[in-house]
Structures are given as C-alpha cells and as structure tokens.
Amino acid sequence: MSSSVGKTADVGWNIGVSRTLPYPAATVWDFLVSREGVAVWLGPGVELPREAGAEYETVNGTVGEIRSFVEGDRVRLTWRPSDWDHDSTVQVRLSGSGAKTTLRFHQEWLADAEEREEQRAYWQDVTERVVAALAERGR
C-alpha cells in the first residue's frame, strides 16, 4: 500500500462503494442484470453478456469485456467510457442473507486521484438510483 489513499501496488487507483439494502439477494440480482438495471450501472442500450470474453458497448460509448460472471453473486468486467484513454475494471458483487443484501461496486485501475473521486461520486449516484428503482419496483 502506498501512502496515497485509494492507490495500491496491485490495482492502482481504486474505489469501492457499498450499501446494505432491505431486499433478498435474488431481488437485487434480478434487477441488476435486467435491461433496466444494466442501464443504471453499466449504461443504456446493452444486454449484459453472461460469458467471459464477451464484449459490450453502451449507446453512450462505454465499452468493455466481461471477465467473469457468477450468477447471483458477481460480475467483473473492463469498463472504458468513450472519453477515457484507458480501461478500468469494475466488479459488482452481492453478499448477505435473508432479507438484507450488501451491494458493492469496486473499480480498479483508475488514472489518478481526480478520476478516483469522480468515480466515487458516480458509483454513489448509481447506488442511489438502484435503491430508488428497487423501492419503485416494490410498490
């Protein structure tokens, strides 16, 4: 670990955002991999591929490749918005049991501290939008 907060020797600049939600994991997972959920966290206009090596591109130009997909547990993928000159890695993961599930977004290989802070705000906003969408679905 270097002396810079949010930077490690293994994955460079990185950020994690998590929230415990009052829903079973299956409910959260089903939303995250639905077209509506994918549009919230990955970007609009794409179906989430389920197989490692599959590529994707959103209508707003974010591109990447699925690295791993474990049904009901996690998705790991490369993520590069159209205005970036580098790939990052994003992992979306669920944990918990019963009626509570922790949703975690973790992003690695960010360019610098500024990009890290931008992505922290992005994933916090994504988390809020997931919470709102799940609450709306539950009505």
Coordinates of C-alpha atoms in Angstrom, one line a residue:
M1 CA 0.0 0.0 0.0
S2 CA 1.4 3.4 -0.9
S3 CA 0.9 6.5 1.1
S4 CA -1.8 7.7 -1.3
V5 CA -5.3 7.0 -0.1
G6 CA -7.0 4.9 -2.7
K7 CA -3.9 3.7 -4.5
T8 CA -2.4 0.2 -4.1
A9 CA 0.5 -1.5 -5.8
D10 CA -1.8 -4.3 -7.0
V11 CA -4.6 -2.4 -8.7
G12 CA -3.5 1.2 -8.8
W13 CA -6.1 3.9 -8.0
N14 CA -9.4 2.2 -6.9
I15 CA -12.7 3.0 -5.3
G16 CA -15.4 1.0 -3.5
V17 CA -18.9 1.9 -2.7
S18 CA -21.3 -0.3 -0.9
R19 CA -24.8 -0.2 0.6
T20 CA -26.8 -2.8 2.6
L21 CA -30.3 -3.0 1.0
P22 CA -33.5 -4.3 2.6
Y23 CA -34.1 -6.9 -0.1
P24 CA -33.1 -10.5 -0.6
A25 CA -30.1 -11.1 -2.9
A26 CA -32.2 -12.6 -5.6
T27 CA -34.3 -9.5 -5.9
V28 CA -31.3 -7.2 -6.1
W29 CA -29.5 -9.5 -8.6
D30 CA -32.6 -9.8 -10.8
F31 CA -32.7 -6.1 -11.1
L32 CA -29.0 -5.6 -11.7
V33 CA -28.9 -8.0 -14.6
S34 CA -32.2 -6.8 -16.1
R35 CA -32.2 -4.3 -19.0
E36 CA -33.4 -1.5 -16.6
G37 CA -30.7 -2.4 -14.0
V38 CA -27.9 -2.7 -16.5
A39 CA -28.8 0.8 -17.9
V40 CA -28.4 2.2 -14.4
W41 CA -24.9 0.9 -13.6
L42 CA -23.3 -0.1 -16.9
G43 CA -25.0 2.2 -19.3
P44 CA -28.1 2.3 -21.6
G45 CA -28.8 0.2 -24.6
V46 CA -27.0 -3.0 -23.8
E47 CA -27.9 -6.5 -22.6
L48 CA -25.3 -7.7 -20.1
P49 CA -23.3 -10.6 -21.6
R50 CA -23.0 -13.6 -19.3
E51 CA -19.9 -15.3 -20.7
A52 CA -16.3 -14.4 -20.0
G53 CA -14.6 -12.7 -23.1
A54 CA -17.9 -11.3 -24.4
E55 CA -17.6 -7.6 -25.4
Y56 CA -20.2 -4.9 -24.9
E57 CA -20.8 -1.3 -25.9
T58 CA -23.5 1.0 -24.5
V59 CA -25.2 3.7 -26.5
N60 CA -23.2 6.3 -24.8
G61 CA -20.0 4.7 -26.0
T62 CA -18.8 2.9 -22.9
V63 CA -17.0 -0.3 -24.0
G64 CA -15.5 -3.3 -22.3
E65 CA -15.3 -7.1 -21.9
I66 CA -16.8 -9.5 -19.4
R67 CA -14.1 -11.0 -17.2
S68 CA -16.3 -13.2 -15.0
F69 CA -20.0 -13.7 -14.4
V70 CA -21.2 -15.7 -11.4
E71 CA -25.0 -15.9 -11.4
G72 CA -26.5 -14.4 -8.3
D73 CA -23.1 -13.3 -6.9
R74 CA -20.9 -11.0 -9.1
V75 CA -19.9 -9.6 -12.4
R76 CA -16.4 -8.4 -13.2
L77 CA -15.7 -6.5 -16.4
T78 CA -13.5 -4.0 -18.1
W79 CA -15.1 -0.5 -18.4
R80 CA -13.9 2.4 -20.6
P81 CA -16.2 5.4 -21.2
S82 CA -15.8 7.0 -24.7
D83 CA -13.7 9.9 -23.3
W84 CA -11.1 7.7 -21.5
D85 CA -7.8 6.5 -23.0
H86 CA -7.6 3.5 -20.6
D87 CA -9.5 0.6 -19.3
S88 CA -10.6 0.2 -15.7
T89 CA -12.0 -2.9 -14.1
V90 CA -15.4 -2.9 -12.3
Q91 CA -16.8 -5.6 -10.1
V92 CA -20.4 -5.6 -8.9
R93 CA -20.9 -8.1 -6.1
L94 CA -23.7 -9.1 -3.7
S95 CA -23.4 -10.6 -0.2
G96 CA -25.7 -11.2 2.7
S97 CA -28.6 -13.5 3.5
G98 CA -32.2 -13.3 4.3
A99 CA -33.9 -10.0 3.7
K100 CA -30.7 -7.9 3.6
T101 CA -28.1 -7.8 0.8
T102 CA -25.0 -5.7 0.5
L103 CA -24.4 -4.3 -2.9
R104 CA -20.8 -3.5 -3.7
F105 CA -19.3 -1.6 -6.6
H106 CA -15.5 -1.8 -6.8
Q107 CA -13.4 -0.1 -9.6
E108 CA -9.7 -0.6 -10.2
W109 CA -7.1 0.9 -12.5
L110 CA -8.2 4.5 -12.4
A111 CA -5.9 7.1 -13.8
D112 CA -5.3 9.3 -10.8
A113 CA -6.8 10.7 -7.6
E114 CA -9.1 13.1 -9.5
E115 CA -10.6 10.2 -11.6
R116 CA -11.0 8.2 -8.3
E117 CA -13.1 11.0 -6.8
E118 CA -15.2 11.3 -10.0
Q119 CA -15.8 7.6 -9.9
R120 CA -16.7 7.6 -6.2
A121 CA -19.4 10.2 -6.9
Y122 CA -20.5 8.2 -10.0
W123 CA -20.9 4.9 -8.0
Q124 CA -22.6 6.7 -5.1
D125 CA -25.1 8.1 -7.6
V126 CA -25.5 4.7 -9.2
T127 CA -26.2 3.1 -5.8
E128 CA -28.8 5.8 -5.0
R129 CA -30.5 5.1 -8.4
V130 CA -30.5 1.3 -7.7
V131 CA -32.1 1.9 -4.3
A132 CA -34.8 4.2 -5.8
A133 CA -35.5 1.7 -8.7
L134 CA -35.9 -1.2 -6.2
A135 CA -38.2 0.8 -4.0
E136 CA -40.3 1.7 -7.0
R137 CA -40.5 -1.9 -8.1
G138 CA -41.6 -2.9 -4.6
R139 CA -44.7 -0.6 -4.7

